[in-house]
Amino acid sequence: FTTSLLLGTTMTISSNHWIMAWAGLEINTLAILPMISKSHHPRAIEAATKYFLTQATASALLLFSSMINAWQTGQWDITQLTNPTSCLILTSAIAMKLGLVPFHFWFPEVLQGAPLTTGLLLSTLMKFPPITLLYMTSPSLNPTVLTFMAILSTALGGWMGLNQTQIRKILAFSSISHLGWMTIIISYNPKLTLLNFYLYALMTTATFLTLNSTKASKLSTLMTTWTKAPALNAALLLTLLSLAGLPPLTGFLPKWLIIQELTKQDMA
Amino acid sequence: MDLSLVLNTFTLLTLTTLSTPIIFPLLSDSLKNTPSTITNTVKASFLISLIPMTIHIHSGSESLITLWEWKFIMTFKIPISLKLDFYSLTFLPIALFVSWSILQFATWYMASDPHATKFFTYLLLFLIAMLTLIVANNLFVLFIGWEGVGVMSFLLISWWHGRAEANTAALQAILYNRVGDVGLILCLAWLAYTTNTWEIQQLNSPHQTPTLPLLGLILAATGKSAQFGLHPWLPAAMEGPTPVSALLHSSTMVVAGIFLLIRTHPLLSSNQTAMTTCLCLGALSTLFAATCALTQNDIKKIIAFSTSSQLGLMMVTIGLNLPQLAFLHISTHAFFKAMLFLCSGSIIHNLNGEQDIRKMGGLQKMLPTTTSCLTIGNLALMGTPFLAGFYSKDQIIECLNTSYLNSWALILTLLATSFTAVYTIRMTVLVQTGFTRIPPLTPMNENNPAITSPITRLALGSIMAGLLITSYITPTKTPPMTMPLSIKITALVITILGIIIALELSKLTQTLILTKQTPLYNFSTSLGYFNLLTHRLTTKTLLTGGQNIASHLVDLSWYKLLGPEGLANLQLTTTKTITTLHSGLIKAYLSSFALSLLIILMSAH
């Protein structure tokens, strides 16, 4: 299954034609579904179902937008997405795939239902193709919509994360929040989006792997992990703080650069 | 014989003689002070100081002695110099005479006190500070003396420091004086800034000086001389022993404020606002103090209020642009006020600590010397013709009447003069005449020369001083000589009117009618509500305001509502609202997706 995942991701990243991108995304979806529902737990099954439904809708919308564009402009090139309607539909589709507000409702539950390593894959690897697609089409996207969704994501991610006790849900909301940061800058300086994504992927991976080794899935469990692996717990602390974006740690870097870029665009 | 050399020598000799009881005990252990040595030192100083005064009267010579120059910064030098002119040379013997008498009295009064020597040393230190103030040539040395008398007043008022009222009174004295000192420092700063000197000779300003430093000076005088506004400390200062009250609060310290105004008179005279302020402030003080004295029952407080009233009169004189006359009143007032205090001290001690005049009476037969001198003092205070008070007080009232200044001040002052007569006669009648109201077993003895000779000496002074001083000085401003008869005898008429009223009122004590508590009576008895208002109301308001700010504003609202907790509460509400939205139903989710998509598409077109 992992191989299929990698195959799908590579296909999407290196594609130039919409059909190829769509195919890669479908392969990804199908490949990860059994990984989510590996434990045959009702929650896992429910998570898998939800994931399938949303991702399928998103892929359909993606295809739809590329078809509108093809009908209007006569070409299937990803970078030449010029029709405004199709841009909008594409934006919504990618938002659904990523988990941006207002299309984020599936994300926490899916992440909660999946086991920790799958969750890791869900939040890092699965985000990669959609972000790539956004990157490739970034010049023609509607900044207003993107900004709107991004700001809501950041805010909502923060607020929702406050009231959680399950760590996976907290991480889901943190990823929603980070995605918000990523999308807000994409119309002005897409490279920063990529930087943000890479750093976010790094930090999240570290967090997930740490949590995986101590098998902590609830906050109450997390509190007693210090007895099992004290050094690891300390490292987890730093990682989480970096995820939060505190200055001396790495997580601050993308935030700072994004804000700087936004100020130049008179928006901060 | 070079007269100026003699003048300088003898003045310096006076001052050094005074400081010997301070220095000698430090030098060797066998030279201890006793009350009598200090008294004799002051007596010797007095006799020595007569010589420079005589020289001055004879030849009009004044001198300026510069002892040392304190090079503070390069452009502003402060010479420590003494100015021996008419004011200082005349006041020096007077102050020393009065102090000598008081110290002699105190050897009897404080005989039972275990720390009598320390008391005398304090009095001596006070005297030295006061004389520094008098002979100062620049305002810096004056300020040193000013602060010195303030501090010594604090130490002396709280002599019986076991008594809580004495401590509060001393604190009051220091605080009110401090408020006045602010004014003095303001003036010093202004002078240093504009005229680059603190010398008194150089204070003449050709054009009008700005009002602010002059108001500072007047504030200083208000604090030190207990004018209305900063006056409560003077009646409260009666907590100290009687010699303290006699020395400080009748003759010397309280005139320091007026003396400052006399010295800086060239600055004041050009500014009409300052003069009017002096006039009105003085008139208000004198009337207020006289009103409060009408219903007091403590003999020392009556005398204290009369001091306050006379100080107001001196302030009025300054406001009339007559510094020399004010100085004359200072000098004559010193004599009879000190004597009044000493008589009251003798009465109090003989009555074994009783200070309430309602419990005295008929003392004429039992303490003849004291009561006769009390009568002489009271008559002098009222301005009876040809006693000491007459020369100064009557002249002040004449000048007031013939001037074209503020008539409100005039009316107040005249009213106060009649009140002076009223309370003085009341005191005399209740203390001396009538049936006796003292407890039966009170052994009284005034045969001690330590009591009688100071009092009689001061009585002599009260009678002669006015005549002597006015005969020997040349007035710098011509006093008004011609005026209608009614104005000439105004002071006299008013005083007689006051006497008649007082005699009528004093019959009340023999008719056993309880005094009704009318508002006027309450006003007078509670010192015009001033004490209550300032001491209680303002402090309570400030403190409760501070408490409210600290607890309500800072703690409750800023920290809880607006600050950290408020923020946290805000987040909590938002979080809870949003969490309920995430219900987990995929149908709801998908429908919301569709709706959002629709909205986005709609809004873009």
Coordinates of N, CA, C and O in Angstrom, one line a residue, chain A residues 46 50 53-54 57 61 85 88-89 92 96 102-106 108-109 142 145 149 156 159-160 162-164 173, chain B residues 570-572 574-576 578-586 588-590 592-594 596-597 600-601 603-605:
Chain A
E46 N -15.6 4.2 10.1 CA -16.4 5.5 9.9 C -15.4 6.5 9.3 O -15.8 7.2 8.4
K50 N -15.8 8.4 5.8 CA -15.9 9.9 5.6 C -14.8 10.3 4.7 O -15.0 11.2 3.8
L53 N -15.7 9.6 1.1 CA -16.7 10.5 0.5 C -16.2 11.8 0.1 O -16.4 12.4 -1.0
T54 N -15.5 12.4 1.1 CA -15.0 13.8 0.8 C -14.0 13.8 -0.3 O -14.0 14.7 -1.2
T57 N -15.6 13.4 -3.6 CA -16.2 14.7 -4.1 C -15.2 15.7 -4.6 O -15.4 16.3 -5.6
L61 N -14.8 17.3 -8.3 CA -14.8 18.7 -8.6 C -13.6 19.1 -9.4 O -13.6 20.0 -10.2
T85 N -14.1 30.6 -13.4 CA -15.0 29.6 -12.7 C -14.2 28.4 -12.4 O -14.3 27.8 -11.3
L88 N -12.1 28.8 -9.5 CA -12.8 28.8 -8.2 C -13.1 27.4 -7.8 O -12.9 27.0 -6.6
I89 N -13.6 26.6 -8.8 CA -14.0 25.2 -8.4 C -12.7 24.5 -8.0 O -12.7 23.6 -7.1
S92 N -11.9 25.2 -4.5 CA -12.7 24.5 -3.5 C -12.3 23.1 -3.4 O -12.3 22.5 -2.4
M96 N -11.0 21.1 -0.2 CA -11.6 19.9 0.3 C -10.5 18.9 0.6 O -10.6 18.2 1.6
P102 N -14.1 26.4 4.6 CA -15.1 25.6 5.3 C -15.2 24.1 4.9 O -16.3 23.6 5.2
F103 N -14.2 23.6 4.4 CA -14.3 22.2 4.0 C -13.5 21.3 4.9 O -12.9 20.3 4.4
H104 N -13.4 21.6 6.1 CA -12.5 20.9 7.0 C -13.1 19.9 7.9 O -12.4 19.2 8.7
F105 N -14.4 19.8 7.9 CA -15.1 19.0 8.9 C -14.7 17.6 9.0 O -14.8 17.0 10.1
W106 N -14.2 17.0 7.9 CA -13.9 15.6 7.9 C -12.6 15.3 8.6 O -12.4 14.2 9.2
P108 N -10.6 16.2 11.4 CA -10.4 15.7 12.7 C -10.8 14.3 12.9 O -10.1 13.4 13.5
E109 N -12.0 14.0 12.5 CA -12.5 12.6 12.7 C -11.8 11.6 12.0 O -11.5 10.5 12.5
N142 N -7.8 33.0 -7.3 CA -8.5 34.2 -6.8 C -8.0 34.5 -5.4 O -8.3 33.7 -4.5
V145 N -10.7 34.8 -2.3 CA -11.2 33.5 -1.7 C -10.2 32.8 -0.9 O -10.5 32.3 0.2
M149 N -10.5 32.0 3.1 CA -10.4 30.6 3.6 C -9.3 30.5 4.6 O -9.3 29.8 5.6
L156 N -10.0 29.2 13.1 CA -10.8 28.0 13.6 C -9.9 26.9 14.1 O -10.2 26.3 15.1
W159 N -9.0 27.9 17.6 CA -10.1 27.8 18.6 C -10.6 26.4 18.8 O -10.8 26.0 20.0
M160 N -10.7 25.6 17.8 CA -11.1 24.2 18.0 C -10.1 23.4 18.7 O -10.5 22.6 19.5
L162 N -8.4 24.2 21.1 CA -8.4 24.4 22.5 C -9.2 23.4 23.3 O -8.9 23.1 24.4
N163 N -10.3 23.0 22.7 CA -11.3 22.3 23.5 C -11.1 20.7 23.3 O -12.1 20.0 23.4
Q164 N -10.0 20.3 22.9 CA -9.8 18.9 22.6 C -9.0 18.2 23.7 O -8.1 18.7 24.3
F173 N -6.3 19.8 14.0 CA -6.6 21.3 14.0 C -5.3 22.1 13.8 O -5.3 23.1 13.1
Chain B
L570 N -12.9 34.9 26.6 CA -13.4 35.1 25.2 C -13.1 33.9 24.4 O -13.9 33.4 23.7
Q571 N -11.9 33.4 24.6 CA -11.5 32.2 23.8 C -12.4 31.0 24.2 O -12.8 30.2 23.3
L572 N -12.7 30.9 25.5 CA -13.5 29.7 25.9 C -14.9 29.7 25.2 O -15.4 28.7 24.7
T574 N -15.8 31.1 22.5 CA -15.7 30.8 21.0 C -15.5 29.3 20.8 O -16.2 28.7 20.0
T575 N -14.6 28.8 21.6 CA -14.3 27.4 21.4 C -15.5 26.5 21.6 O -15.8 25.6 20.8
K576 N -16.2 26.8 22.7 CA -17.4 26.0 23.0 C -18.4 26.1 21.9 O -19.1 25.1 21.5
I578 N -17.9 26.8 18.7 CA -17.5 26.1 17.5 C -17.5 24.6 17.6 O -17.8 23.9 16.7
T579 N -17.2 24.1 18.8 CA -17.2 22.7 19.0 C -18.5 22.0 18.8 O -18.6 20.9 18.2
T580 N -19.6 22.8 19.2 CA -20.9 22.2 19.0 C -21.2 22.1 17.5 O -22.1 21.3 17.1
L581 N -20.5 22.9 16.7 CA -20.8 22.8 15.3 C -20.3 21.6 14.6 O -20.9 21.0 13.7
H582 N -19.2 21.0 15.2 CA -18.6 19.9 14.6 C -19.4 18.6 15.1 O -19.0 18.0 16.1
S583 N -20.4 18.3 14.5 CA -21.3 17.3 15.0 C -20.8 15.9 14.7 O -21.2 14.9 15.3
G584 N -20.1 15.7 13.6 CA -19.7 14.4 13.2 C -20.6 13.7 12.1 O -20.3 12.6 11.7
L585 N -21.6 14.4 11.7 CA -22.5 13.8 10.7 C -22.0 14.2 9.3 O -22.0 15.3 9.0
I586 N -21.8 13.1 8.6 CA -21.2 13.4 7.3 C -22.1 14.1 6.3 O -21.7 14.9 5.5
A588 N -24.2 16.3 7.1 CA -24.2 17.8 7.4 C -22.9 18.4 6.8 O -22.9 19.4 6.2
Y589 N -21.8 17.6 6.9 CA -20.6 18.1 6.3 C -20.7 18.3 4.8 O -20.4 19.4 4.3
L590 N -21.2 17.3 4.2 CA -21.2 17.4 2.7 C -22.2 18.5 2.3 O -21.9 19.2 1.3
S592 N -22.7 21.2 3.9 CA -22.0 22.5 4.1 C -21.0 22.7 3.0 O -20.8 23.8 2.6
F593 N -20.4 21.6 2.6 CA -19.4 21.8 1.5 C -20.1 22.3 0.3 O -19.7 23.3 -0.4
A594 N -21.2 21.7 -0.1 CA -22.0 22.2 -1.3 C -22.4 23.6 -1.1 O -22.2 24.4 -2.1
S596 N -21.0 26.0 0.7 CA -19.9 26.9 0.6 C -19.5 27.0 -0.9 O -19.1 28.1 -1.3
L597 N -19.5 25.9 -1.6 CA -19.1 26.0 -3.0 C -20.0 26.9 -3.8 O -19.6 27.8 -4.5
I600 N -19.2 30.5 -2.9 CA -18.0 31.0 -3.5 C -18.3 31.3 -5.0 O -17.9 32.4 -5.5
L601 N -19.0 30.4 -5.7 CA -19.3 30.7 -7.1 C -20.2 31.9 -7.3 O -19.9 32.7 -8.2
S603 N -20.5 34.5 -5.3 CA -19.8 35.7 -4.9 C -18.8 36.2 -6.0 O -18.5 37.4 -6.1
A604 N -18.3 35.2 -6.7 CA -17.2 35.6 -7.6 C -17.8 36.2 -8.9 O -17.1 37.0 -9.6
H605 N -19.1 35.9 -9.1 CA -19.7 36.5 -10.3 C -20.4 37.8 -10.0 O -21.5 37.8 -9.7

